[in-house]
mmCIF file of C-alpha atoms and ligand atoms in Angstrom:
data_model
loop_
_atom_site.group_PDB
_atom_site.id
_atom_site.type_symbol
_atom_site.label_atom_id
_atom_site.label_comp_id
_atom_site.label_asym_id
_atom_site.label_seq_id
_atom_site.Cartn_x
_atom_site.Cartn_y
_atom_site.Cartn_z
ATOM 1 C CA MET A 235 23.339 3.063 -3.997
ATOM 2 C CA ARG A 236 21.459 -0.212 -4.503
ATOM 3 C CA ILE A 237 17.929 -0.683 -3.217
ATOM 4 C CA LEU A 238 16.013 -3.958 -3.105
ATOM 5 C CA VAL A 239 12.265 -3.471 -3.341
ATOM 6 C CA THR A 240 9.940 -6.347 -2.472
ATOM 7 C CA GLY A 241 6.482 -6.316 -4.055
ATOM 8 C CA GLY A 242 7.662 -3.749 -6.585
ATOM 9 C CA ALA A 243 5.209 -4.976 -9.245
ATOM 10 C CA GLY A 244 2.179 -4.144 -7.088
ATOM 11 C CA PHE A 245 0.253 -0.884 -6.774
ATOM 12 C CA ILE A 246 2.354 1.085 -4.276
ATOM 13 C CA GLY A 247 5.689 -0.674 -4.807
ATOM 14 C CA SER A 248 5.591 -0.027 -8.555
ATOM 15 C CA HIS A 249 4.770 3.644 -7.969
ATOM 16 C CA TYR A 250 7.768 3.869 -5.664
ATOM 17 C CA VAL A 251 10.070 2.185 -8.179
ATOM 18 C CA ARG A 252 8.858 4.223 -11.170
ATOM 19 C CA THR A 253 9.322 7.415 -9.154
ATOM 20 C CA LEU A 254 12.757 6.408 -7.932
ATOM 21 C CA LEU A 255 13.904 5.538 -11.456
ATOM 22 C CA ALA A 256 12.541 8.867 -12.706
ATOM 23 C CA GLY A 257 14.469 10.754 -9.988
ATOM 24 C CA GLY A 258 11.361 11.984 -8.171
ATOM 25 C CA TYR A 259 8.954 14.589 -9.465
ATOM 26 C CA GLU A 260 10.085 17.892 -10.849
ATOM 27 C CA GLY A 261 9.771 20.627 -8.262
ATOM 28 C CA LEU A 262 8.540 18.236 -5.584
ATOM 29 C CA GLY A 263 11.874 16.583 -4.811
ATOM 30 C CA GLY A 264 12.124 14.050 -2.032
ATOM 31 C CA TYR A 265 14.388 11.547 -3.797
ATOM 32 C CA GLU A 266 17.622 13.555 -3.668
ATOM 33 C CA GLY A 267 20.727 11.375 -3.489
ATOM 34 C CA TYR A 268 18.913 8.485 -5.153
ATOM 35 C CA THR A 269 18.776 9.711 -8.740
ATOM 36 C CA ASP A 270 21.405 7.156 -9.775
ATOM 37 C CA ALA A 271 20.176 4.373 -7.469
ATOM 38 C CA ARG A 272 20.051 0.858 -8.876
ATOM 39 C CA VAL A 273 16.848 -0.988 -8.036
ATOM 40 C CA THR A 274 16.262 -4.723 -7.708
ATOM 41 C CA VAL A 275 12.600 -5.706 -7.564
ATOM 42 C CA VAL A 276 11.673 -9.083 -6.090
ATOM 43 C CA ASP A 277 8.072 -9.966 -6.760
ATOM 44 C CA LYS A 278 6.159 -13.236 -6.845
ATOM 45 C CA LEU A 279 3.709 -11.834 -9.411
ATOM 46 C CA THR A 280 0.617 -13.032 -7.603
ATOM 47 C CA TYR A 281 -2.758 -11.986 -9.057
ATOM 48 C CA ALA A 282 -1.935 -8.512 -7.659
ATOM 49 C CA GLY A 283 1.504 -8.150 -9.237
ATOM 50 C CA ASN A 284 1.964 -7.099 -12.831
ATOM 51 C CA ARG A 285 5.338 -6.927 -14.569
ATOM 52 C CA ALA A 286 3.844 -4.311 -16.907
ATOM 53 C CA ASN A 287 3.580 -1.869 -13.962
ATOM 54 C CA LEU A 288 7.340 -1.380 -14.318
ATOM 55 C CA PRO A 289 9.459 -0.335 -17.300
ATOM 56 C CA ALA A 290 10.059 -3.325 -19.602
ATOM 57 C CA SER A 291 13.747 -2.501 -19.430
ATOM 58 C CA HIS A 292 15.702 0.202 -17.656
ATOM 59 C CA PRO A 293 19.461 0.473 -17.183
ATOM 60 C CA ARG A 294 19.057 0.778 -13.395
ATOM 61 C CA LEU A 295 16.308 -1.840 -12.880
ATOM 62 C CA ASP A 296 16.690 -5.583 -12.309
ATOM 63 C CA PHE A 297 13.524 -7.626 -11.981
ATOM 64 C CA VAL A 298 13.540 -10.957 -10.154
ATOM 65 C CA HIS A 299 10.458 -13.147 -10.251
ATOM 66 C CA GLY A 300 10.687 -14.614 -6.768
ATOM 67 C CA ASP A 301 9.074 -15.197 -3.398
ATOM 68 C CA ILE A 302 10.081 -13.437 -0.172
ATOM 69 C CA THR A 303 9.541 -16.679 1.720
ATOM 70 C CA ASP A 304 12.443 -18.188 -0.283
ATOM 71 C CA ARG A 305 15.405 -17.725 2.074
ATOM 72 C CA ALA A 306 17.982 -19.140 -0.349
ATOM 73 C CA LEU A 307 16.910 -16.701 -3.050
ATOM 74 C CA LEU A 308 17.150 -13.750 -0.662
ATOM 75 C CA LEU A 309 20.577 -14.803 0.623
ATOM 76 C CA ASP A 310 21.720 -14.926 -2.974
ATOM 77 C CA LEU A 311 20.174 -11.569 -3.964
ATOM 78 C CA LEU A 312 20.740 -9.293 -0.988
ATOM 79 C CA PRO A 313 24.552 -8.971 -0.841
ATOM 80 C CA GLY A 314 25.587 -5.634 -2.340
ATOM 81 C CA HIS A 315 22.325 -3.888 -1.553
ATOM 82 C CA ASP A 316 22.409 -0.848 0.751
ATOM 83 C CA ALA A 317 18.749 -0.922 1.702
ATOM 84 C CA VAL A 318 15.505 -2.862 1.460
ATOM 85 C CA VAL A 319 12.058 -1.319 1.057
ATOM 86 C CA HIS A 320 9.541 -4.016 1.883
ATOM 87 C CA PHE A 321 6.120 -3.704 0.218
ATOM 88 C CA ALA A 322 5.396 -7.348 -0.649
ATOM 89 C CA ALA A 323 2.231 -8.593 1.012
ATOM 90 C CA GLU A 324 -1.177 -10.056 0.498
ATOM 91 C CA SER A 325 -3.087 -6.780 0.765
ATOM 92 C CA HIS A 326 -6.837 -7.258 0.325
ATOM 93 C CA VAL A 327 -9.024 -7.498 3.446
ATOM 94 C CA ASP A 328 -11.892 -9.368 1.735
ATOM 95 C CA ARG A 329 -9.523 -12.094 0.523
ATOM 96 C CA SER A 330 -8.205 -12.517 4.067
ATOM 97 C CA VAL A 331 -11.777 -13.024 5.281
ATOM 98 C CA GLU A 332 -12.209 -15.784 2.679
ATOM 99 C CA SER A 333 -8.903 -17.469 3.491
ATOM 100 C CA ALA A 334 -6.120 -16.265 5.775
ATOM 101 C CA ALA A 335 -3.386 -18.806 5.024
ATOM 102 C CA ALA A 336 -1.569 -16.857 2.300
ATOM 103 C CA PHE A 337 -1.677 -13.748 4.509
ATOM 104 C CA VAL A 338 0.120 -15.459 7.357
ATOM 105 C CA HIS A 339 2.531 -17.188 4.981
ATOM 106 C CA THR A 340 3.633 -14.076 3.087
ATOM 107 C CA ASN A 341 2.987 -11.215 5.500
ATOM 108 C CA VAL A 342 4.308 -12.920 8.622
ATOM 109 C CA GLY A 343 6.609 -15.692 7.348
ATOM 110 C CA GLY A 344 7.856 -13.710 4.360
ATOM 111 C CA THR A 345 8.662 -10.644 6.450
ATOM 112 C CA GLN A 346 10.556 -12.737 9.005
ATOM 113 C CA THR A 347 12.509 -14.501 6.243
ATOM 114 C CA LEU A 348 13.370 -11.174 4.625
ATOM 115 C CA LEU A 349 14.520 -9.571 7.892
ATOM 116 C CA ASP A 350 16.595 -12.615 8.717
ATOM 117 C CA ALA A 351 18.267 -12.563 5.307
ATOM 118 C CA ALA A 352 18.895 -8.802 5.592
ATOM 119 C CA LEU A 353 20.592 -9.379 8.927
ATOM 120 C CA ALA A 354 22.650 -12.310 7.629
ATOM 121 C CA THR A 355 23.896 -10.381 4.611
ATOM 122 C CA GLY A 356 24.630 -7.090 6.413
ATOM 123 C CA VAL A 357 22.044 -4.891 4.681
ATOM 124 C CA ARG A 358 22.381 -1.505 6.375
ATOM 125 C CA ARG A 359 18.797 -0.195 6.256
ATOM 126 C CA VAL A 360 15.268 -1.638 5.999
ATOM 127 C CA VAL A 361 11.874 0.049 5.737
ATOM 128 C CA HIS A 362 8.905 -2.169 6.498
ATOM 129 C CA VAL A 363 5.751 -0.789 4.868
ATOM 130 C CA SER A 364 2.700 -1.357 7.032
ATOM 131 C CA THR A 365 -0.813 -0.074 7.508
ATOM 132 C CA ASP A 366 -3.089 1.876 9.836
ATOM 133 C CA GLU A 367 -5.351 -1.196 10.029
ATOM 134 C CA VAL A 368 -3.058 -2.693 12.689
ATOM 135 C CA TYR A 369 -4.640 -0.273 15.208
ATOM 136 C CA GLY A 370 -8.154 -1.644 14.616
ATOM 137 C CA SER A 371 -11.017 0.829 14.371
ATOM 138 C CA ILE A 372 -11.430 4.213 16.075
ATOM 139 C CA GLU A 373 -14.740 6.053 16.521
ATOM 140 C CA ARG A 374 -13.307 9.467 17.422
ATOM 141 C CA GLY A 375 -9.872 11.081 17.408
ATOM 142 C CA ALA A 376 -6.787 9.667 15.699
ATOM 143 C CA TRP A 377 -4.155 7.013 16.411
ATOM 144 C CA THR A 378 -0.641 7.982 17.426
ATOM 145 C CA GLU A 379 2.203 5.484 17.039
ATOM 146 C CA GLU A 380 1.857 4.568 20.739
ATOM 147 C CA TRP A 381 -1.693 3.284 20.305
ATOM 148 C CA PRO A 382 -2.164 -0.413 21.209
ATOM 149 C CA LEU A 383 -2.490 -2.823 18.305
ATOM 150 C CA LEU A 384 -5.985 -4.291 17.959
ATOM 151 C CA PRO A 385 -6.276 -5.601 14.389
ATOM 152 C CA ASN A 386 -9.676 -6.945 13.377
ATOM 153 C CA SER A 387 -9.221 -8.710 10.024
ATOM 154 C CA PRO A 388 -6.795 -11.573 9.354
ATOM 155 C CA TYR A 389 -5.021 -9.205 6.924
ATOM 156 C CA ALA A 390 -4.566 -6.554 9.613
ATOM 157 C CA ALA A 391 -3.516 -9.169 12.164
ATOM 158 C CA SER A 392 -0.856 -10.528 9.800
ATOM 159 C CA LYS A 393 0.481 -7.006 9.241
ATOM 160 C CA ALA A 394 0.499 -6.316 12.992
ATOM 161 C CA ALA A 395 2.481 -9.519 13.516
ATOM 162 C CA SER A 396 4.971 -8.481 10.843
ATOM 163 C CA ASP A 397 5.381 -5.040 12.474
ATOM 164 C CA LEU A 398 6.195 -6.648 15.807
ATOM 165 C CA ILE A 399 8.683 -9.018 14.199
ATOM 166 C CA ALA A 400 10.353 -6.090 12.427
ATOM 167 C CA ARG A 401 10.655 -4.146 15.673
ATOM 168 C CA SER A 402 12.030 -7.244 17.431
ATOM 169 C CA TYR A 403 14.829 -7.525 14.833
ATOM 170 C CA TRP A 404 15.849 -3.998 15.789
ATOM 171 C CA ARG A 405 15.602 -4.559 19.565
ATOM 172 C CA THR A 406 17.203 -8.015 19.544
ATOM 173 C CA HIS A 407 19.687 -7.841 16.685
ATOM 174 C CA GLY A 408 20.176 -4.105 16.139
ATOM 175 C CA LEU A 409 18.833 -4.255 12.575
ATOM 176 C CA ASP A 410 18.287 -0.698 11.329
ATOM 177 C CA VAL A 411 14.612 -1.061 10.469
ATOM 178 C CA SER A 412 11.809 1.525 10.569
ATOM 179 C CA ILE A 413 8.103 0.831 10.142
ATOM 180 C CA THR A 414 5.565 2.993 8.277
ATOM 181 C CA ARG A 415 1.812 2.775 8.859
ATOM 182 C CA CYS A 416 -0.200 4.459 6.149
ATOM 183 C CA SER A 417 -3.889 5.090 5.560
ATOM 184 C CA ASN A 418 -5.846 4.068 2.423
ATOM 185 C CA ASN A 419 -4.000 4.845 -0.799
ATOM 186 C CA TYR A 420 -5.496 5.732 -4.153
ATOM 187 C CA GLY A 421 -3.992 6.399 -7.558
ATOM 188 C CA PRO A 422 -3.247 4.691 -10.894
ATOM 189 C CA TYR A 423 -2.298 0.991 -11.185
ATOM 190 C CA GLN A 424 -4.357 -0.079 -8.148
ATOM 191 C CA HIS A 425 -5.872 -3.534 -8.591
ATOM 192 C CA PRO A 426 -9.599 -3.348 -9.435
ATOM 193 C CA GLU A 427 -10.525 -5.389 -6.357
ATOM 194 C CA LYS A 428 -10.170 -2.266 -4.158
ATOM 195 C CA LEU A 429 -12.992 0.254 -3.638
ATOM 196 C CA ILE A 430 -11.987 3.120 -5.940
ATOM 197 C CA PRO A 431 -10.801 1.148 -8.992
ATOM 198 C CA LEU A 432 -13.629 -1.379 -8.576
ATOM 199 C CA PHE A 433 -16.300 1.324 -8.555
ATOM 200 C CA VAL A 434 -14.693 3.348 -11.353
ATOM 201 C CA THR A 435 -14.205 0.360 -13.658
ATOM 202 C CA ASN A 436 -17.707 -0.999 -12.934
ATOM 203 C CA LEU A 437 -19.172 2.378 -13.915
ATOM 204 C CA LEU A 438 -16.984 2.535 -17.030
ATOM 205 C CA GLU A 439 -18.436 -0.856 -17.982
ATOM 206 C CA GLY A 440 -21.996 0.371 -17.325
ATOM 207 C CA GLU A 441 -22.413 -1.741 -14.184
ATOM 208 C CA GLY A 442 -23.533 -0.934 -10.649
ATOM 209 C CA VAL A 443 -21.253 -0.511 -7.643
ATOM 210 C CA PRO A 444 -21.512 -2.727 -4.531
ATOM 211 C CA LEU A 445 -21.559 -0.587 -1.378
ATOM 212 C CA TYR A 446 -21.072 -2.644 1.781
ATOM 213 C CA GLY A 447 -23.567 -2.228 4.631
ATOM 214 C CA ASP A 448 -24.891 1.285 5.206
ATOM 215 C CA GLY A 449 -21.788 2.924 3.700
ATOM 216 C CA THR A 450 -21.009 4.971 6.821
ATOM 217 C CA ASN A 451 -17.549 3.456 7.303
ATOM 218 C CA VAL A 452 -14.852 6.109 7.166
ATOM 219 C CA ARG A 453 -11.467 5.887 5.454
ATOM 220 C CA GLU A 454 -8.649 8.443 5.151
ATOM 221 C CA TRP A 455 -7.568 8.607 1.501
ATOM 222 C CA LEU A 456 -4.013 9.557 0.587
ATOM 223 C CA HIS A 457 -2.543 9.689 -2.904
ATOM 224 C CA VAL A 458 0.009 6.933 -3.522
ATOM 225 C CA ASP A 459 2.601 9.554 -4.451
ATOM 226 C CA ASP A 460 2.395 11.153 -1.001
ATOM 227 C CA HIS A 461 2.757 7.727 0.604
ATOM 228 C CA CYS A 462 5.846 6.939 -1.474
ATOM 229 C CA ARG A 463 7.434 10.296 -0.660
ATOM 230 C CA ALA A 464 6.858 9.553 3.038
ATOM 231 C CA ILE A 465 8.517 6.146 2.658
ATOM 232 C CA GLN A 466 11.537 7.807 1.071
ATOM 233 C CA LEU A 467 11.716 10.298 3.954
ATOM 234 C CA VAL A 468 11.663 7.415 6.427
ATOM 235 C CA LEU A 469 14.255 5.478 4.428
ATOM 236 C CA THR A 470 16.669 8.395 4.491
ATOM 237 C CA GLY A 471 15.882 10.049 7.834
ATOM 238 C CA GLY A 472 13.816 7.678 9.959
ATOM 239 C CA ARG A 473 15.215 6.306 13.180
ATOM 240 C CA ALA A 474 15.881 2.616 13.802
ATOM 241 C CA GLY A 475 13.149 0.766 15.667
ATOM 242 C CA GLU A 476 10.684 3.638 15.193
ATOM 243 C CA ILE A 477 7.196 3.622 13.747
ATOM 244 C CA TYR A 478 5.922 6.465 11.539
ATOM 245 C CA ASN A 479 2.230 6.993 10.805
ATOM 246 C CA VAL A 480 1.611 8.312 7.288
ATOM 247 C CA GLY A 481 -1.707 10.151 7.173
ATOM 248 C CA GLY A 482 -2.955 13.593 6.342
ATOM 249 C CA GLY A 483 -5.267 12.372 3.632
ATOM 250 C CA ASN A 484 -8.945 13.073 3.163
ATOM 251 C CA GLU A 485 -11.462 11.556 5.548
ATOM 252 C CA LEU A 486 -14.661 10.408 3.839
ATOM 253 C CA THR A 487 -17.468 7.958 4.481
ATOM 254 C CA ASN A 488 -17.818 5.311 1.811
ATOM 255 C CA ARG A 489 -21.090 6.971 0.807
ATOM 256 C CA GLN A 490 -19.260 10.280 0.275
ATOM 257 C CA MET A 491 -16.499 8.556 -1.684
ATOM 258 C CA THR A 492 -19.106 6.747 -3.788
ATOM 259 C CA GLN A 493 -20.845 10.058 -4.585
ATOM 260 C CA ARG A 494 -17.517 11.600 -5.694
ATOM 261 C CA ILE A 495 -16.834 8.651 -7.984
ATOM 262 C CA LEU A 496 -20.369 8.745 -9.414
ATOM 263 C CA ASP A 497 -19.955 12.473 -10.131
ATOM 264 C CA LEU A 498 -16.600 11.976 -11.869
ATOM 265 C CA CYS A 499 -18.042 9.127 -13.951
ATOM 266 C CA GLY A 500 -21.272 10.971 -14.787
ATOM 267 C CA ALA A 501 -23.431 8.370 -13.013
ATOM 268 C CA GLU A 502 -26.374 8.578 -10.593
ATOM 269 C CA TRP A 503 -26.926 7.128 -7.115
ATOM 270 C CA SER A 504 -29.243 4.559 -8.758
ATOM 271 C CA SER A 505 -26.025 2.777 -9.845
ATOM 272 C CA VAL A 506 -25.346 1.870 -6.204
ATOM 273 C CA ARG A 507 -26.192 -1.683 -5.099
ATOM 274 C CA HIS A 508 -26.459 -1.998 -1.320
ATOM 275 C CA VAL A 509 -24.894 -5.361 -0.510
ATOM 276 C CA ALA A 510 -24.157 -7.340 2.649
ATOM 277 C CA ASP A 511 -21.549 -5.822 4.923
ATOM 278 C CA ARG A 512 -17.951 -7.076 5.114
ATOM 279 C CA LYS A 513 -17.504 -9.412 8.102
ATOM 280 C CA GLY A 514 -15.854 -7.550 10.988
ATOM 281 C CA HIS A 515 -15.933 -4.318 8.940
ATOM 282 C CA ASP A 516 -13.842 -1.603 10.655
ATOM 283 C CA LEU A 517 -15.915 1.539 11.158
ATOM 284 C CA ARG A 518 -13.273 4.235 10.968
ATOM 285 C CA TYR A 519 -9.534 4.717 10.464
ATOM 286 C CA ALA A 520 -7.780 7.977 11.358
ATOM 287 C CA LEU A 521 -4.079 8.629 11.865
ATOM 288 C CA ASP A 522 -2.213 11.297 13.796
ATOM 289 C CA GLU A 523 0.845 11.945 11.614
ATOM 290 C CA THR A 524 2.435 14.634 13.808
ATOM 291 C CA LYS A 525 5.588 12.561 14.318
ATOM 292 C CA ILE A 526 6.558 12.226 10.656
ATOM 293 C CA ARG A 527 5.643 15.872 9.995
ATOM 294 C CA GLU A 528 7.753 17.207 12.869
ATOM 295 C CA GLU A 529 10.649 14.774 12.645
ATOM 296 C CA LEU A 530 11.014 14.360 8.882
ATOM 297 C CA GLY A 531 9.170 17.326 7.349
ATOM 298 C CA TYR A 532 6.487 15.177 5.708
ATOM 299 C CA GLU A 533 3.627 16.988 4.053
ATOM 300 C CA PRO A 534 1.077 15.505 1.665
ATOM 301 C CA ARG A 535 1.052 17.448 -1.593
ATOM 302 C CA VAL A 536 -1.518 15.952 -3.939
ATOM 303 C CA SER A 537 -4.875 17.716 -3.691
ATOM 304 C CA PHE A 538 -7.625 15.168 -3.201
ATOM 305 C CA ALA A 539 -9.974 16.635 -5.827
ATOM 306 C CA GLN A 540 -7.219 16.686 -8.471
ATOM 307 C CA GLY A 541 -5.750 13.317 -7.442
ATOM 308 C CA LEU A 542 -9.107 11.562 -7.613
ATOM 309 C CA ALA A 543 -10.036 13.180 -10.943
ATOM 310 C CA ASP A 544 -6.646 12.165 -12.400
ATOM 311 C CA THR A 545 -7.093 8.626 -11.078
ATOM 312 C CA VAL A 546 -10.521 8.254 -12.687
ATOM 313 C CA ALA A 547 -9.083 9.649 -15.935
ATOM 314 C CA TRP A 548 -6.224 7.117 -15.767
ATOM 315 C CA TYR A 549 -8.673 4.193 -15.547
ATOM 316 C CA ARG A 550 -10.731 5.680 -18.379
ATOM 317 C CA ASP A 551 -7.580 5.928 -20.514
ATOM 318 C CA ASN A 552 -6.134 2.503 -19.641
ATOM 319 C CA PRO A 553 -8.860 -0.125 -20.087
ATOM 320 C CA GLY A 554 -6.316 -2.656 -21.349
ATOM 321 C CA TRP A 555 -4.548 -2.564 -17.981
ATOM 322 C CA TRP A 556 -7.544 -3.028 -15.690
ATOM 323 C CA LYS A 557 -9.629 -5.327 -17.911
ATOM 324 C CA ALA A 558 -6.843 -7.905 -17.794
ATOM 325 C CA ALA A 559 -6.568 -7.646 -14.010
ATOM 326 C CA LYS A 560 -10.311 -7.615 -13.403
ATOM 327 C CA HIS A 561 -11.604 -10.240 -15.780
ATOM 328 C CA GLY A 562 -8.471 -12.381 -15.637
ATOM 329 C CA ALA A 563 -8.944 -12.639 -11.867
ATOM 330 C CA GLU A 564 -12.625 -13.481 -12.266
ATOM 331 C CA GLU A 565 -11.797 -16.250 -14.722
ATOM 332 C CA ARG A 566 -9.215 -17.726 -12.355
ATOM 333 C CA THR A 567 -11.656 -17.856 -9.420
ATOM 334 C CA ALA A 568 -14.636 -19.054 -11.513
HETATM 335 P P1 LIG B 630 -0.640 -4.996 -3.891
HETATM 336 O O1 LIG B 630 -1.500 -6.151 -3.519
HETATM 337 O O2 LIG B 630 -1.065 -4.105 -4.994
HETATM 338 O O3 LIG B 630 0.834 -5.516 -4.236
HETATM 339 C C1 LIG B 630 1.487 -6.504 -3.498
HETATM 340 C C2 LIG B 630 2.669 -6.996 -4.313
HETATM 341 O O4 LIG B 630 3.376 -7.975 -3.533
HETATM 342 C C3 LIG B 630 2.266 -7.682 -5.616
HETATM 343 O O5 LIG B 630 3.097 -7.233 -6.677
HETATM 344 C C4 LIG B 630 2.490 -9.163 -5.335
HETATM 345 O O6 LIG B 630 2.805 -9.921 -6.500
HETATM 346 C C5 LIG B 630 3.649 -9.100 -4.357
HETATM 347 N N1 LIG B 630 3.729 -10.297 -3.503
HETATM 348 C C6 LIG B 630 2.730 -10.898 -2.814
HETATM 349 N N2 LIG B 630 3.205 -11.980 -2.154
HETATM 350 C C7 LIG B 630 4.538 -12.045 -2.418
HETATM 351 C C8 LIG B 630 5.579 -12.926 -2.017
HETATM 352 N N3 LIG B 630 5.342 -13.968 -1.212
HETATM 353 N N4 LIG B 630 6.834 -12.693 -2.473
HETATM 354 C C9 LIG B 630 7.088 -11.635 -3.304
HETATM 355 N N5 LIG B 630 6.141 -10.790 -3.720
HETATM 356 C C10 LIG B 630 4.875 -10.981 -3.282
HETATM 357 O O7 LIG B 630 -0.436 -4.177 -2.537
HETATM 358 P P2 LIG B 630 -0.278 -2.605 -2.318
HETATM 359 O O8 LIG B 630 -1.611 -2.000 -2.177
HETATM 360 O O9 LIG B 630 0.685 -2.096 -3.320
HETATM 361 O O10 LIG B 630 0.390 -2.614 -0.863
HETATM 362 C C11 LIG B 630 1.812 -2.663 -0.726
HETATM 363 C C12 LIG B 630 2.139 -2.648 0.758
HETATM 364 O O11 LIG B 630 1.610 -1.461 1.353
HETATM 365 C C13 LIG B 630 1.543 -3.813 1.545
HETATM 366 O O12 LIG B 630 2.497 -4.244 2.481
HETATM 367 C C14 LIG B 630 0.321 -3.213 2.228
HETATM 368 O O13 LIG B 630 0.059 -3.875 3.445
HETATM 369 C C15 LIG B 630 0.782 -1.794 2.469
HETATM 370 N N6 LIG B 630 -0.263 -0.760 2.519
HETATM 371 C C16 LIG B 630 -1.197 -0.656 1.525
HETATM 372 C C17 LIG B 630 -2.140 0.376 1.567
HETATM 373 C C18 LIG B 630 -3.189 0.544 0.491
HETATM 374 O O14 LIG B 630 -4.081 1.370 0.631
HETATM 375 N N7 LIG B 630 -3.123 -0.185 -0.623
HETATM 376 C C19 LIG B 630 -2.123 1.286 2.634
HETATM 377 C C20 LIG B 630 -1.161 1.136 3.649
HETATM 378 C C21 LIG B 630 -0.231 0.121 3.563
HETATM 379 O O1 LIG B 631 -6.082 1.498 5.524
HETATM 380 C C1 LIG B 631 -5.071 0.933 4.743
HETATM 381 C C2 LIG B 631 -5.624 -0.285 4.027
HETATM 382 O O2 LIG B 631 -6.500 0.205 3.016
HETATM 383 C C3 LIG B 631 -4.546 -1.162 3.420
HETATM 384 O O3 LIG B 631 -3.750 -1.700 4.460
HETATM 385 C C4 LIG B 631 -5.146 -2.291 2.586
HETATM 386 O O4 LIG B 631 -4.122 -3.028 1.941
HETATM 387 C C5 LIG B 631 -6.061 -1.670 1.547
HETATM 388 O O5 LIG B 631 -6.700 -2.678 0.799
HETATM 389 C C6 LIG B 631 -7.115 -0.783 2.210
HETATM 390 O O6 LIG B 631 -8.034 -1.559 3.005
HETATM 391 P P1 LIG B 631 -9.623 -1.263 3.008
HETATM 392 O O7 LIG B 631 -10.319 -2.479 3.416
HETATM 393 O O8 LIG B 631 -9.922 -0.003 3.731
HETATM 394 O O9 LIG B 631 -9.802 -0.953 1.416
HETATM 395 P P2 LIG B 631 -10.926 -1.423 0.358
HETATM 396 O O10 LIG B 631 -10.660 -0.651 -0.885
HETATM 397 O O11 LIG B 631 -11.031 -2.886 0.262
HETATM 398 O O12 LIG B 631 -12.271 -0.880 1.018
HETATM 399 C C7 LIG B 631 -12.437 0.496 1.334
HETATM 400 C C8 LIG B 631 -13.789 0.661 2.003
HETATM 401 O O13 LIG B 631 -14.806 0.417 1.030
HETATM 402 C C9 LIG B 631 -14.054 -0.330 3.129
HETATM 403 O O14 LIG B 631 -14.786 0.320 4.153
HETATM 404 C C10 LIG B 631 -14.895 -1.418 2.486
HETATM 405 C C11 LIG B 631 -15.670 -0.661 1.417
HETATM 406 N N1 LIG B 631 -15.973 -1.436 0.196
HETATM 407 C C12 LIG B 631 -14.964 -2.088 -0.423
HETATM 408 C C13 LIG B 631 -15.194 -2.833 -1.568
HETATM 409 C C14 LIG B 631 -14.074 -3.584 -2.254
HETATM 410 C C15 LIG B 631 -17.274 -1.442 -0.315
HETATM 411 O O15 LIG B 631 -18.201 -0.821 0.239
HETATM 412 N N2 LIG B 631 -17.516 -2.187 -1.441
HETATM 413 C C16 LIG B 631 -16.535 -2.896 -2.082
HETATM 414 O O16 LIG B 631 -16.818 -3.583 -3.103
#
C-alpha cells in the first residue's frame, strides 16, 4: 500500500502521517490494513508547513518539497501510489480576507491539478479534505451534506470550489473520490495563527488575547485525532462521489473557549483584549454527522476537557516549536 499525502507537513496532515506511520493508536484502532503503508508527503512548506512536524527519517516515509500546482511533478510522483489524501491548502480565514490570490491558486487550481494528475496516472482512490465553512453560517440546527453551499470568506469559497471540482471528477470521469467536511480542529502542532494556539502561546508569553467582536461566535471543536480517524474511515469505506460531514465535537462560543483557555493557563479575564471583528465573521458552525456515524461507524473518542488540557500542556512543553512559527512569521510580514 502506498499513500500520497498532500500538505503532510501542516497541522492535520502531519497528525495523519505520524499516526499512519505509528500504526494508529493502541486500543483505538482505525488504521488496520495500513500498518505497513508507505507514505509520500508532498508539501510546499509555506509558512504553515514545517518539516519538523514529521519524523526526520522513517523507513516508510518519503518527503518531497513540492507544490500541488506543479502538474509535471505530480505526474512524476503519483505512479505506483494506491491512494491520495489531499490536505494541502491555504487554511487561515484572516489571511484570505487580507489577500485571496494564494487561496484560489492552491485550493482551487492545486486541487484541480492534483485530481487531473490522479486521473492521468490511474490512482485508485482519493480523499479530498474539506471544511464545514463551505456551508456558510447557521443560526440554529446543523448542516447535513445536502445543505446548499454558501461560503462567506474567500477561504471558504475556495474550498467550496475545490469540493465541486472534486465531485465533478467523479461524475464526469469516474474518479473514486470522496469529500470530508470537518468542523474546527484543535490539538498539538497547530500553527499559532489560529485561535487556540494563539491564545495559549500569548498567555504563556504573558500577553493578552485578542477576542474578535463580542465573542459570541460559535465553533464546534473536534480533536485532530478524531478528524484523522474519520478521514481514514472515509478512505477505506467511503463511497465515490459522496460527501461526509465530520462533526460531533464540542460547541462553544469564543467567549466560552477563551474562559477555558484562561483557566488552563491560570489567567484572568483581564487578559482579554476586545478587538475589531473579523470582516464577514461567520456566527455559528454546526454539523450533522449522522451519515458518517451510520455508514462508517465514526465516533469521536477524545474527551474535550482532556484533549484541550493536553493541547495546552503540549504548547507549554514545546516553546521551541511555536516560537519559531509565531515570531518567524511576524518577522517575515514586518
Ligand atoms: P495548515 O495550514 O496547518 O497546513 C497546510 C499545509 O499545506 C502546509 O503544510 C502547507 O505547507 C501545505 N501547502 C500549502 N500550499 C501548498 C501547495 N501549493 N502545495 C503543497 N503544499 C501546500 O492546514 P490544516 O489546518 O492542517 O488543514 C489541512 C486541511 O484540512 C485543509 O485543506 C483545510 O481546509 C482542512 N480543514 C482544516 C480544519 C482546521 O480546523 N484546521 C478543519 C476542517 C478542514
Ligand atoms: O471550521 C473549520 C475551519 O476552522 C477550518 O476550515 C479552517 O482552516 C480553520 O482555520 C478554522 O477556521 P476558523 O476561522 O473558525 O478558525 P480560527 O482559529 O481562525 O478562529 C476561530 C474563532 O475565533 C473564529 O470565530 C474567529 C475567532 N478568533 C480568531 C482569532 C485568530 C478570535 O476571536 N481572535 C483571534 O485572534
